[in-house]
Every structure is written in C-alpha cells, then in structure tokens.
CSV table of C-alpha atoms and ligand atoms in Angstrom, one decimal:
chain,number,residue,atom,x,y,z
A,1,UNK,CA,13.4,-37.8,-0.3
A,2,UNK,CA,10.9,-40.0,1.5
A,3,UNK,CA,8.0,-38.7,-0.6
A,4,UNK,CA,9.8,-39.3,-3.8
A,5,UNK,CA,10.4,-42.9,-2.9
A,6,UNK,CA,6.7,-43.2,-2.1
A,7,UNK,CA,5.7,-41.8,-5.5
A,8,UNK,CA,8.1,-44.0,-7.3
A,9,UNK,CA,6.5,-46.9,-5.7
A,10,UNK,CA,3.0,-45.7,-6.4
A,11,UNK,CA,4.2,-45.0,-10.0
A,12,UNK,CA,5.2,-48.6,-10.5
A,13,UNK,CA,1.8,-49.7,-9.3
A,14,UNK,CA,0.1,-47.1,-11.4
A,15,UNK,CA,1.8,-48.3,-14.6
A,16,UNK,CA,0.0,-51.4,-14.2
A,17,UNK,CA,-3.5,-50.2,-13.3
A,18,UNK,CA,-3.7,-46.6,-14.3
A,19,UNK,CA,-6.0,-45.8,-17.2
A,20,UNK,CA,-4.5,-43.7,-20.0
A,21,UNK,CA,-6.9,-40.8,-19.3
A,22,UNK,CA,-5.1,-39.6,-16.2
A,23,UNK,CA,-2.1,-38.6,-18.3
A,24,UNK,CA,-2.2,-35.1,-19.8
A,25,UNK,CA,-3.2,-35.0,-23.4
A,26,UNK,CA,-0.9,-32.0,-24.0
A,27,UNK,CA,2.4,-32.5,-25.8
A,28,UNK,CA,5.5,-32.4,-23.7
A,29,UNK,CA,7.1,-29.0,-23.4
A,30,UNK,CA,4.5,-27.1,-25.5
A,31,UNK,CA,5.7,-24.0,-27.4
A,32,UNK,CA,2.8,-22.0,-26.1
A,33,UNK,CA,2.9,-22.7,-22.4
A,34,UNK,CA,0.3,-20.2,-21.3
A,35,UNK,CA,-2.9,-18.9,-22.9
A,36,UNK,CA,-5.2,-16.1,-22.1
A,37,UNK,CA,-8.8,-17.2,-21.6
A,38,UNK,CA,-10.5,-14.2,-23.1
A,39,UNK,CA,-13.9,-15.0,-21.6
A,40,UNK,CA,-12.7,-15.3,-18.1
A,41,UNK,CA,-9.9,-12.8,-18.3
A,42,UNK,CA,-7.3,-15.1,-16.8
A,43,UNK,CA,-4.1,-16.8,-17.8
A,44,UNK,CA,-4.1,-20.5,-17.9
A,45,UNK,CA,-1.4,-23.1,-18.3
A,46,UNK,CA,-2.0,-24.7,-21.7
A,47,UNK,CA,-1.4,-28.2,-20.2
A,48,UNK,CA,-4.3,-27.6,-17.8
A,49,UNK,CA,-6.6,-26.3,-20.6
A,50,UNK,CA,-6.0,-29.4,-22.6
A,51,UNK,CA,-6.5,-31.6,-19.6
A,52,UNK,CA,-6.8,-35.3,-19.5
A,53,UNK,CA,-10.2,-36.0,-21.0
A,54,UNK,CA,-10.1,-36.9,-24.7
A,55,UNK,CA,-13.8,-36.2,-25.3
A,56,UNK,CA,-13.6,-32.8,-23.6
A,57,UNK,CA,-10.5,-31.8,-25.5
A,58,UNK,CA,-12.2,-32.7,-28.8
A,59,UNK,CA,-15.2,-30.6,-27.9
A,60,UNK,CA,-12.9,-27.7,-26.9
A,61,UNK,CA,-11.1,-28.0,-30.2
A,62,UNK,CA,-14.4,-27.4,-31.9
A,63,UNK,CA,-15.4,-24.4,-29.8
A,64,UNK,CA,-11.9,-22.9,-30.3
A,65,UNK,CA,-12.1,-23.3,-34.0
A,66,UNK,CA,-15.7,-21.9,-34.3
A,67,UNK,CA,-14.7,-18.7,-32.5
A,68,UNK,CA,-11.3,-18.3,-33.9
A,69,UNK,CA,-12.0,-15.5,-36.4
A,70,UNK,CA,-14.8,-13.7,-34.6
A,71,UNK,CA,-14.2,-13.7,-30.9
A,72,UNK,CA,-11.2,-15.9,-30.2
A,73,UNK,CA,-11.5,-18.0,-27.0
A,74,UNK,CA,-7.8,-18.2,-26.3
A,75,UNK,CA,-4.9,-16.0,-27.1
A,76,UNK,CA,-1.1,-16.6,-26.7
A,77,UNK,CA,-0.1,-15.1,-23.4
A,78,UNK,CA,3.0,-13.6,-24.9
A,79,UNK,CA,1.9,-12.0,-28.2
A,80,UNK,CA,-1.9,-12.1,-27.8
A,81,UNK,CA,-2.4,-13.6,-31.3
A,82,UNK,CA,-5.4,-15.9,-31.3
A,83,UNK,CA,-4.4,-19.6,-30.9
A,84,UNK,CA,-6.1,-22.8,-32.1
A,85,UNK,CA,-5.8,-26.2,-30.7
A,86,UNK,CA,-4.2,-28.8,-32.9
A,87,UNK,CA,-3.4,-32.4,-32.6
A,88,UNK,CA,-0.2,-34.3,-33.2
A,89,UNK,CA,0.1,-36.4,-36.4
A,90,UNK,CA,-1.0,-39.5,-34.5
A,91,UNK,CA,-3.9,-37.5,-33.0
A,92,UNK,CA,-2.9,-38.6,-29.5
A,93,UNK,CA,-1.6,-35.3,-28.1
A,94,UNK,CA,-2.6,-31.7,-28.4
A,95,UNK,CA,-1.1,-28.3,-28.3
A,96,UNK,CA,-1.9,-24.6,-29.1
A,97,UNK,CA,-0.6,-22.9,-32.2
A,98,UNK,CA,-0.7,-19.3,-33.3
A,99,UNK,CA,-3.4,-18.5,-35.9
A,100,UNK,CA,-0.8,-16.4,-37.7
A,101,UNK,CA,2.7,-17.7,-37.4
A,102,UNK,CA,4.7,-14.6,-38.5
A,103,UNK,CA,7.7,-14.9,-36.1
A,104,UNK,CA,6.8,-11.9,-33.9
A,105,UNK,CA,5.9,-14.1,-30.9
A,106,UNK,CA,8.5,-14.6,-28.3
A,107,UNK,CA,6.7,-17.6,-26.9
A,108,UNK,CA,9.3,-19.9,-28.3
A,109,UNK,CA,12.2,-18.0,-26.9
A,110,UNK,CA,10.8,-17.1,-23.5
A,111,UNK,CA,14.3,-16.8,-22.1
A,112,UNK,CA,14.8,-13.7,-24.2
A,113,UNK,CA,12.3,-11.8,-22.2
A,114,UNK,CA,12.7,-10.4,-18.8
A,115,UNK,CA,10.1,-11.1,-16.1
A,116,UNK,CA,9.0,-7.5,-16.4
A,117,UNK,CA,8.6,-7.7,-20.2
A,118,UNK,CA,6.6,-10.9,-19.9
A,119,UNK,CA,4.5,-9.2,-17.2
A,120,UNK,CA,3.9,-6.2,-19.4
A,121,UNK,CA,2.8,-8.4,-22.3
A,122,UNK,CA,0.4,-10.4,-20.1
A,123,UNK,CA,-1.0,-7.1,-18.8
A,124,UNK,CA,-1.6,-5.9,-22.4
A,125,UNK,CA,-3.2,-9.1,-23.2
A,126,UNK,CA,-5.9,-8.7,-20.6
A,127,UNK,CA,-7.2,-5.7,-22.4
A,128,UNK,CA,-8.4,-8.2,-25.0
A,129,UNK,CA,-10.4,-10.2,-22.4
A,130,UNK,CA,-14.2,-10.1,-22.3
A,131,UNK,CA,-14.4,-9.0,-18.6
A,132,UNK,CA,-12.2,-6.1,-19.4
A,133,UNK,CA,-14.3,-5.1,-22.4
A,134,UNK,CA,-17.5,-5.5,-20.4
A,135,UNK,CA,-16.2,-3.3,-17.6
A,136,UNK,CA,-15.2,-0.6,-20.1
A,137,UNK,CA,-18.7,-0.7,-21.6
A,138,UNK,CA,-20.3,-0.4,-18.2
A,139,UNK,CA,-18.1,2.4,-17.1
A,140,UNK,CA,-18.7,4.3,-20.2
A,141,UNK,CA,-22.5,3.9,-19.9
A,142,UNK,CA,-22.4,5.1,-16.3
A,143,UNK,CA,-20.3,8.2,-17.2
A,144,UNK,CA,-22.4,9.0,-20.2
A,145,UNK,CA,-25.5,9.0,-18.0
A,146,UNK,CA,-23.9,11.4,-15.5
A,147,UNK,CA,-24.0,15.0,-16.6
A,148,UNK,CA,-21.2,16.1,-14.2
A,149,UNK,CA,-18.8,14.3,-16.5
A,150,UNK,CA,-17.9,15.5,-19.9
A,151,UNK,CA,-15.5,14.5,-22.7
A,152,UNK,CA,-16.0,10.8,-22.0
A,153,UNK,CA,-13.8,8.8,-24.2
A,154,UNK,CA,-12.7,5.1,-24.4
A,155,UNK,CA,-9.1,4.2,-25.3
A,156,UNK,CA,-8.2,7.7,-26.2
A,157,UNK,CA,-4.6,8.6,-26.2
A,158,UNK,CA,-3.6,11.0,-23.4
A,159,UNK,CA,-0.5,12.9,-24.4
A,160,UNK,CA,1.7,14.5,-21.8
A,161,UNK,CA,1.9,18.3,-21.9
A,162,UNK,CA,5.5,18.1,-23.1
A,163,UNK,CA,4.4,15.7,-25.8
A,164,UNK,CA,7.0,13.1,-24.8
A,165,UNK,CA,4.9,10.6,-23.0
A,166,UNK,CA,1.5,9.1,-23.6
A,167,UNK,CA,-0.9,6.7,-22.0
A,168,UNK,CA,-4.1,5.2,-23.1
A,169,UNK,CA,-6.5,5.0,-20.2
A,170,UNK,CA,-9.5,2.6,-20.4
A,171,UNK,CA,-11.9,5.4,-20.1
A,172,UNK,CA,-11.2,9.1,-19.6
A,173,UNK,CA,-13.5,11.8,-18.6
A,174,UNK,CA,-13.4,15.4,-17.2
A,175,UNK,CA,-15.3,16.4,-14.1
A,176,UNK,CA,-15.4,19.9,-12.8
A,177,UNK,CA,-12.2,20.7,-14.8
A,178,UNK,CA,-10.3,17.7,-13.5
A,179,UNK,CA,-9.3,15.1,-16.1
A,180,UNK,CA,-9.8,11.6,-14.7
A,181,UNK,CA,-8.2,8.4,-16.1
A,182,UNK,CA,-10.3,5.4,-15.2
A,183,UNK,CA,-8.3,2.2,-15.3
A,184,UNK,CA,-9.9,-1.2,-14.8
A,185,UNK,CA,-7.9,-3.4,-12.5
A,186,UNK,CA,-8.2,-7.0,-13.4
A,187,UNK,CA,-6.2,-9.9,-12.1
A,188,UNK,CA,-2.8,-8.8,-13.2
A,189,UNK,CA,-1.5,-5.3,-12.9
A,190,UNK,CA,2.0,-4.9,-11.8
A,191,UNK,CA,3.4,-2.5,-9.3
A,192,UNK,CA,5.6,-1.0,-11.9
A,193,UNK,CA,2.7,-0.3,-14.2
A,194,UNK,CA,0.7,1.2,-11.3
A,195,UNK,CA,3.6,3.4,-10.2
A,196,UNK,CA,4.4,4.6,-13.7
A,197,UNK,CA,0.8,5.6,-14.3
A,198,UNK,CA,0.5,7.4,-10.9
A,199,UNK,CA,3.5,9.6,-11.7
A,200,UNK,CA,2.3,10.2,-15.3
A,201,UNK,CA,-1.2,11.5,-14.2
A,202,UNK,CA,0.3,13.3,-11.2
A,203,UNK,CA,2.6,15.3,-13.6
A,204,UNK,CA,-0.4,15.9,-15.9
A,205,UNK,CA,-2.6,17.3,-13.2
A,206,UNK,CA,-5.0,14.5,-13.7
A,207,UNK,CA,-6.3,11.8,-11.4
A,208,UNK,CA,-5.8,8.1,-11.9
A,209,UNK,CA,-8.9,6.2,-10.7
A,210,UNK,CA,-8.8,2.4,-10.4
A,211,UNK,CA,-11.9,0.4,-10.7
A,212,UNK,CA,-12.1,-3.2,-9.7
A,213,UNK,CA,-14.3,-6.0,-11.0
A,214,UNK,CA,-14.2,-7.5,-7.5
A,215,UNK,CA,-12.4,-6.9,-4.2
A,216,UNK,CA,-12.4,-9.7,-1.7
A,217,UNK,CA,-12.3,-9.7,2.1
A,218,UNK,CA,-9.9,-12.5,2.4
A,219,UNK,CA,-6.3,-12.7,1.2
A,220,UNK,CA,-6.1,-10.5,-1.9
A,221,UNK,CA,-3.7,-10.3,-4.7
A,222,UNK,CA,-0.7,-8.1,-4.0
A,223,UNK,CA,-1.6,-5.9,-6.9
A,224,UNK,CA,-5.0,-5.1,-5.4
A,225,UNK,CA,-3.3,-4.1,-2.2
A,226,UNK,CA,-0.8,-2.0,-4.1
A,227,UNK,CA,-3.7,0.1,-5.2
A,228,UNK,CA,-5.7,-0.1,-1.9
A,229,UNK,CA,-3.0,0.9,0.5
A,230,UNK,CA,-1.9,3.8,-1.7
A,231,UNK,CA,-5.5,5.1,-1.9
A,232,UNK,CA,-6.2,5.7,1.8
A,233,UNK,CA,-7.5,2.1,2.0
A,234,UNK,CA,-10.4,2.7,-0.3
A,235,UNK,CA,-11.2,0.6,-3.4
A,236,UNK,CA,-14.0,0.9,-5.9
A,237,UNK,CA,-15.9,-1.9,-7.5
A,238,UNK,CA,-18.2,-1.7,-10.5
A,239,UNK,CA,-21.1,-4.3,-10.5
A,240,UNK,CA,-24.3,-4.8,-12.5
A,241,UNK,CA,-26.1,-3.2,-9.6
A,242,UNK,CA,-24.0,0.0,-9.6
A,243,UNK,CA,-24.4,0.2,-13.3
A,244,UNK,CA,-28.1,0.0,-13.1
A,245,UNK,CA,-28.2,2.6,-10.3
A,246,UNK,CA,-25.9,4.9,-12.1
A,247,UNK,CA,-28.0,4.9,-15.3
A,248,UNK,CA,-31.2,5.2,-13.2
A,249,UNK,CA,-30.1,8.2,-11.2
A,250,UNK,CA,-28.0,9.7,-13.9
A,251,UNK,CA,-25.1,9.8,-11.5
A,252,UNK,CA,-22.0,7.5,-11.3
A,253,UNK,CA,-22.3,5.1,-8.4
A,254,UNK,CA,-19.7,2.6,-7.3
A,255,UNK,CA,-19.4,0.1,-4.5
A,256,UNK,CA,-16.8,1.4,-2.1
A,257,UNK,CA,-14.8,-1.1,-0.1
A,258,UNK,CA,-12.8,0.5,2.8
A,259,UNK,CA,-11.0,-0.2,6.0
A,260,UNK,CA,-11.4,1.6,9.3
A,261,UNK,CA,-8.6,1.9,11.8
A,262,UNK,CA,-9.1,-0.7,14.6
A,263,UNK,CA,-8.4,0.4,18.1
A,264,UNK,CA,-9.4,-2.9,19.8
A,265,UNK,CA,-6.6,-4.9,18.3
A,266,UNK,CA,-9.0,-7.1,16.4
A,267,UNK,CA,-8.5,-8.2,12.8
A,268,UNK,CA,-9.5,-5.8,10.0
A,269,UNK,CA,-13.0,-6.2,8.6
A,270,UNK,CA,-13.7,-4.3,5.3
A,271,UNK,CA,-16.8,-2.1,5.1
A,272,UNK,CA,-18.8,-1.9,1.9
A,273,UNK,CA,-21.4,0.5,0.6
A,274,UNK,CA,-22.7,1.7,-2.7
A,275,UNK,CA,-21.8,5.4,-3.0
A,276,UNK,CA,-22.1,8.2,-5.5
A,277,UNK,CA,-18.9,9.4,-7.1
A,278,UNK,CA,-20.0,12.9,-6.0
A,279,UNK,CA,-19.5,11.9,-2.4
A,280,UNK,CA,-15.8,11.1,-2.8
A,281,UNK,CA,-12.9,13.3,-1.8
A,282,UNK,CA,-10.6,13.7,-4.7
A,283,UNK,CA,-6.9,14.5,-4.1
A,284,UNK,CA,-5.1,14.7,-7.4
A,285,UNK,CA,-1.9,16.0,-5.7
A,286,UNK,CA,-1.7,12.7,-3.9
A,287,UNK,CA,-3.4,10.6,-6.5
A,288,UNK,CA,-6.1,9.5,-4.1
A,289,UNK,CA,-9.8,9.3,-4.2
A,290,UNK,CA,-11.7,8.1,-1.1
A,291,UNK,CA,-15.1,7.9,0.6
A,292,UNK,CA,-13.8,7.1,4.1
A,293,UNK,CA,-10.7,9.0,5.2
A,294,UNK,CA,-8.7,6.2,6.8
A,295,UNK,CA,-5.5,8.2,7.4
A,296,UNK,CA,-7.5,11.1,8.8
A,297,UNK,CA,-9.4,8.9,11.2
A,298,UNK,CA,-6.2,7.1,12.2
A,299,UNK,CA,-4.5,10.4,12.9
A,300,UNK,CA,-7.5,11.7,14.9
A,301,UNK,CA,-7.4,8.6,17.1
A,302,UNK,CA,-3.6,8.9,17.5
A,303,UNK,CA,-4.0,12.6,18.4
A,304,UNK,CA,-6.5,11.6,21.1
A,305,UNK,CA,-4.0,9.1,22.6
A,306,UNK,CA,-1.3,11.7,22.3
A,307,UNK,CA,-3.4,14.3,24.2
A,308,UNK,CA,-4.4,11.8,27.0
A,309,UNK,CA,-0.7,10.8,27.4
A,310,UNK,CA,0.4,14.4,27.7
A,311,UNK,CA,-2.3,15.4,30.2
A,312,UNK,CA,-1.5,12.2,32.2
A,313,UNK,CA,2.2,12.9,32.2
A,314,UNK,CA,1.9,16.5,33.2
A,315,UNK,CA,-0.4,15.8,36.2
A,316,UNK,CA,0.6,12.2,37.1
A,317,UNK,CA,2.5,13.1,40.3
A,318,UNK,CA,-0.6,14.8,41.7
A,319,UNK,CA,-3.0,11.9,41.0
A,320,UNK,CA,-4.3,9.4,43.5
A,321,UNK,CA,-2.4,6.1,43.1
A,322,UNK,CA,-5.4,4.2,41.9
A,323,UNK,CA,-6.3,6.7,39.2
A,324,UNK,CA,-2.6,7.0,38.1
A,325,UNK,CA,-2.3,3.3,37.7
A,326,UNK,CA,-5.7,2.9,35.9
A,327,UNK,CA,-4.9,5.7,33.4
A,328,UNK,CA,-1.4,4.3,32.8
A,329,UNK,CA,-2.8,0.9,32.2
A,330,UNK,CA,-5.1,2.3,29.6
A,331,UNK,CA,-2.4,4.3,27.9
A,332,UNK,CA,-0.1,1.4,27.9
A,333,UNK,CA,-2.7,-0.7,26.1
A,334,UNK,CA,-3.4,2.0,23.5
A,335,UNK,CA,0.3,2.3,22.8
A,336,UNK,CA,0.7,-1.5,22.7
A,337,UNK,CA,-1.8,-1.7,19.9
A,338,UNK,CA,0.3,0.7,18.0
A,339,UNK,CA,3.4,-1.4,18.5
A,340,UNK,CA,4.9,0.8,21.2
A,341,UNK,CA,6.0,-0.8,24.5
A,342,UNK,CA,6.2,1.1,27.7
A,343,UNK,CA,7.0,-0.3,31.2
A,344,UNK,CA,4.2,-1.6,33.4
A,345,UNK,CA,4.5,1.3,35.9
A,346,UNK,CA,5.2,4.9,35.0
A,347,UNK,CA,7.8,5.0,37.7
A,348,UNK,CA,9.9,2.5,35.7
A,349,UNK,CA,10.1,4.9,32.8
A,350,UNK,CA,13.2,7.1,32.4
A,351,UNK,CA,11.2,10.2,33.5
A,352,UNK,CA,13.8,12.8,32.6
A,353,UNK,CA,13.3,12.1,28.9
A,354,UNK,CA,9.6,12.9,28.9
A,355,UNK,CA,9.9,15.6,31.6
A,356,UNK,CA,12.5,17.3,29.5
A,357,UNK,CA,10.5,17.0,26.2
A,358,UNK,CA,7.2,18.2,27.7
A,359,UNK,CA,8.9,21.0,29.5
A,360,UNK,CA,10.4,22.2,26.2
A,361,UNK,CA,7.0,21.8,24.5
A,362,UNK,CA,5.1,23.7,27.2
A,363,UNK,CA,7.9,26.2,28.0
A,364,UNK,CA,7.8,25.5,31.8
A,365,UNK,CA,9.1,22.9,34.2
A,366,UNK,CA,7.0,19.7,34.0
A,367,UNK,CA,7.0,17.4,37.1
A,368,UNK,CA,10.3,18.7,38.5
A,369,UNK,CA,8.9,21.8,40.2
A,370,UNK,CA,11.6,24.2,39.0
A,371,UNK,CA,10.6,27.8,39.1
A,372,UNK,CA,12.3,28.7,35.8
A,373,UNK,CA,12.8,27.0,32.4
A,374,UNK,CA,16.6,27.4,32.5
A,375,UNK,CA,16.7,25.0,35.5
A,376,UNK,CA,15.1,22.4,33.2
A,377,UNK,CA,17.9,23.0,30.7
A,378,UNK,CA,20.6,22.6,33.3
A,379,UNK,CA,19.0,19.4,34.4
A,380,UNK,CA,18.8,18.0,30.9
A,381,UNK,CA,22.5,19.0,30.2
A,382,UNK,CA,23.4,16.3,32.7
A,383,UNK,CA,21.1,13.7,31.1
A,384,UNK,CA,23.6,13.0,28.4
A,385,UNK,CA,21.7,10.1,26.8
A,386,UNK,CA,18.7,12.4,26.3
A,387,UNK,CA,20.4,15.7,25.6
A,388,UNK,CA,20.0,15.4,21.8
A,389,UNK,CA,16.3,14.8,22.1
A,390,UNK,CA,16.1,17.9,24.3
A,391,UNK,CA,18.1,20.1,22.0
A,392,UNK,CA,15.9,19.0,19.1
A,393,UNK,CA,12.8,20.0,21.1
A,394,UNK,CA,14.3,23.4,22.0
A,395,UNK,CA,14.8,24.0,18.3
A,396,UNK,CA,11.3,22.8,17.3
A,397,UNK,CA,9.5,24.5,20.1
A,398,UNK,CA,11.6,27.6,19.6
A,399,UNK,CA,12.8,28.1,23.2
A,400,UNK,CA,16.1,29.9,22.5
A,401,UNK,CA,14.7,33.4,23.4
A,402,UNK,CA,13.3,32.0,26.7
A,403,UNK,CA,16.6,30.5,27.5
A,404,UNK,CA,18.7,33.5,26.6
A,405,UNK,CA,16.4,35.7,28.8
A,406,UNK,CA,16.7,33.4,31.8
A,407,UNK,CA,20.4,32.7,31.4
A,408,UNK,CA,21.5,35.8,33.3
A,409,UNK,CA,24.6,34.2,34.8
A,410,UNK,CA,25.7,32.9,31.3
A,411,UNK,CA,26.2,29.5,33.0
A,412,UNK,CA,24.1,27.8,30.4
A,413,UNK,CA,25.9,29.4,27.5
A,414,UNK,CA,29.2,28.1,29.0
A,415,UNK,CA,27.7,24.6,29.4
A,416,UNK,CA,26.5,24.6,25.8
A,417,UNK,CA,30.0,25.4,24.5
A,418,UNK,CA,31.3,22.4,26.5
A,419,UNK,CA,28.8,19.9,25.3
A,420,UNK,CA,28.8,21.1,21.8
A,421,UNK,CA,32.5,20.4,21.7
A,422,UNK,CA,31.9,16.9,23.0
A,423,UNK,CA,29.1,16.4,20.4
A,424,UNK,CA,31.4,17.6,17.6
A,425,UNK,CA,34.1,15.2,18.7
A,426,UNK,CA,31.5,12.4,18.6
A,427,UNK,CA,31.7,11.7,22.3
A,428,UNK,CA,29.7,8.4,22.7
A,429,UNK,CA,28.5,9.5,26.1
A,430,UNK,CA,26.1,11.8,24.2
A,431,UNK,CA,24.7,9.1,21.8
A,432,UNK,CA,21.0,9.3,22.0
A,433,UNK,CA,19.4,6.4,23.9
A,434,UNK,CA,17.0,4.9,21.4
A,435,UNK,CA,15.1,2.6,23.8
A,436,UNK,CA,12.0,4.8,23.7
A,437,UNK,CA,12.5,6.2,20.2
A,438,UNK,CA,9.1,4.9,18.9
A,439,UNK,CA,7.2,6.4,21.9
A,440,UNK,CA,8.9,9.8,21.4
A,441,UNK,CA,8.2,9.7,17.7
A,442,UNK,CA,4.5,9.0,18.5
A,443,UNK,CA,4.1,11.6,21.2
A,444,UNK,CA,6.1,14.3,19.5
A,445,UNK,CA,5.6,13.9,15.7
A,446,UNK,CA,6.9,17.3,15.1
A,447,UNK,CA,10.5,16.4,16.3
A,448,UNK,CA,12.8,15.3,13.5
A,449,UNK,CA,14.4,12.4,15.2
A,450,UNK,CA,16.5,11.4,12.2
A,451,UNK,CA,18.5,14.6,12.9
A,452,UNK,CA,19.6,13.4,16.3
A,453,UNK,CA,20.7,9.9,15.7
A,454,UNK,CA,24.3,9.3,14.7
A,455,UNK,CA,27.2,11.5,15.5
A,456,UNK,CA,28.1,14.9,14.1
A,457,UNK,CA,30.2,14.5,11.0
A,458,UNK,CA,33.9,14.6,11.8
A,459,UNK,CA,34.5,17.5,9.4
A,460,UNK,CA,32.5,19.8,11.6
A,461,UNK,CA,34.9,19.7,14.5
A,462,UNK,CA,36.6,23.0,14.4
A,463,UNK,CA,38.2,23.6,17.8
B,1,LIG,ZN1,2.5,-15.9,-29.1
C-alpha cells in the first residue's frame, strides 16, 4: 500500500523528467510472450529481449533477420517456429512474429495449454538450442573415441520391447552389453520428464545417464537436484577439457560432482574430479551411475554409530562414571547430527525399551541381570507402552523357540493370551510410546515399526 503510493508519486515526477528510452519498446501484451534464445539455450521474456534501447533493438532486428533462415536466433517458446522481430506501423514499438504463421502455435491461446504441456513444449524447444547441439556433438565425439562403447547413435529412436512406447535419447550407446541412453540436462527438464524416462529405461533393461553442461555449488535448479539426489548424489558434467581428454585417451572422461556425508554438522561442500567412465559403478536396476557411493558411505557411518551405541548400552552399567558420561556425550552428539534427540544422561532414558530390544536381539538379558531370557519377556509384558516394540523384536530376531523352551511353567503362554486379547480389543494402554521412535528406527533398522503403530483392526477380535 505504502510502496504503491510512493511509486505513484515518483511516477508523476517521472512523467515530467523521464526520457522516453526507459519505457519498453515492446508492444503491450505481445502475442509471443516468451522466446527461446537458441545460442544461449535459455527462455527469455520477449519484452526483455526487445528492451528499452532503440538503437540496440534495430541492430537486433538486423541480426535476427540475417539468421532467420539458416540458424534462427530466436524461436517461439511454445511452437519452436523461428520468429522475427517486427515493428508496429508507426515504427515505435516492436514484437516477435512467427516466420510461418500456419495456426499450429498455441502462443495466442496460452490458456488452452496446461502448465505441464507448456513445460513439455519448452523442453522440446531446448533441443533446438546451440548449447544442446554442441553437447551432443561433444558426447558423440567422446563415445566414438572410446572403443568400449559400440552402436553409438544420435537421436535414434529407442522402441520398447513391447513396441508400445518409444524415446529418442540425445545419444545412445552400448557398453559391455548394457544399452545406455545419454540425456543432456539443460536448464529445464521437468520432474515428470525425468521420472517417465527413468521408468522407461528401467523397464527396458537400459541405463539413463544424465550429463550436465554445468553443475553449481550454490543453490541449484530443482531439476538438477531431482537428478542429483536420485543418483546417489553424483552428477556428471561435460566440458571442453573432458572432451579433449576423452579423445586423447580414447576413453570417455567426465567431470564428476559429488557430495560426501558430513559427520561434523557442517554445510555440504561438493567434491569435483575428472574421472573415466570406466571407474563408475553402474546400477541399471536402480537407474544409478556413480563414482562416489554416498549412500554406501552414509550407511557405513551409521552402522559405526549403531555399533558403538550397542556396545555402550550393553556395558554401560559396568563403566566408570566418567567414561560412561563421555561416551554418552559423544553418542548423543552423533545422534543429534542425524536429527535424533536423546536425554542428556542415559539414566533419563526409559531403559526398559532398549534393554528389552537389545535382549531380544542378543537372546540374553541385557543390563537386568536375569539368568534366563523368559524373565526378560515377563518384564517386558508389564511394560505395556513398549510391548509392541518387544514383540516385533521377538519376531524379527526369531526368539519364539527360545521362549517356548524356557517357558516350562506355561506362565508366559497364559500371559500372551491375555495381552493378545487386550491388543485385539485395541486397549489404549498398549499403544506404543513413540517418543523414541526415531532412535529405535535408527538402532534397529531391521524392525518394521510401521507394523506396530496403530491398533489391531477391529475385525480381528474373535473372542
Ligand atoms: Zn509459436
């Protein structure tokens, strides 16, 4: 409200002193609102292209006209027809017009297209851009130089085995029997396009391999991240240097950009290195290709923390106070970095939950000093909030034989019958306490926690 008043005031002043040149030279509401700059491979607002400088726009008009029939400078964003820059009758304003006006363009009736349709058209248009063509030439030259690739083809139709679908990858090649579709990722590729291609090549037993023209450290486009995070946090860039190297060594080289899991809580810094394609791990069944195994490394780090936690928990009551506190502090920090909160002191933690789960995992009493496992089970039966966790653990760690063998008095069996009835009736006293759900999920990834949350369906109550 306030700023509008200010601009109105400024506007009145400007009417008096403002030179004409600060007003756009574009017509109001142009029919072709957006054009593809084929040299740069970007979409631009036509009002911005026309700009405010009369001398510049007249030179641009000339350049556009000269290249119109050979290598058009601009194309309509919607139909990709080359466009030229024309002036209004009084020669005061400018706008773009299709070279061929045959009615197939939807630019005039943009409302008729959904966002996805417009996105798809814009994506197709980029294939016509110079950076895209250059990347394709580069990629093809690299593959042609590398003997481990055969059947290198550009823009060749790839028909599905059932003959019903087809794609036309930028470049396709076969390496050690694996058909690979190389797709060049420019500024605009939409998640839907990425997802459709992934499933197509997955079904085909091929591998979709994205190649970028650049991959920045800073904030990236969402579409870059859609590829990056679905490819084990590795991205591949083709540059003049990698092309030179590939041709020189007769082996496809690319710049790999990857992330490594951080354990110090610091911000992510991307690593970069020129690598040979032969050094990559290819996983067609997951549509992944990577140099650095982010997920594997992360899992190894997590497994280390999981092991330290277990050894700490199992022996914590025998540790000197100082050591116990120091180790807990460290574990607490490691967990905190993974978004898992635990109390400041282990004594503040509901011990029966973890004692019960580790006992089930190891098949013996942990921390409680019971001489038999069945005593653990009896104890956990009274821990109603954690009983479902415990039962899941008994199932996963397969402790039923051990329990049967130790339940000579059949007391446990009787207890099971009782609590099973309560569970079937949805007794809220047995609802699992989810306070430490994330910790349990992290420490015991083999447990299927989704099985224990929520009550048993009402239909299952039989008695
Ligand atoms: Zn058009």
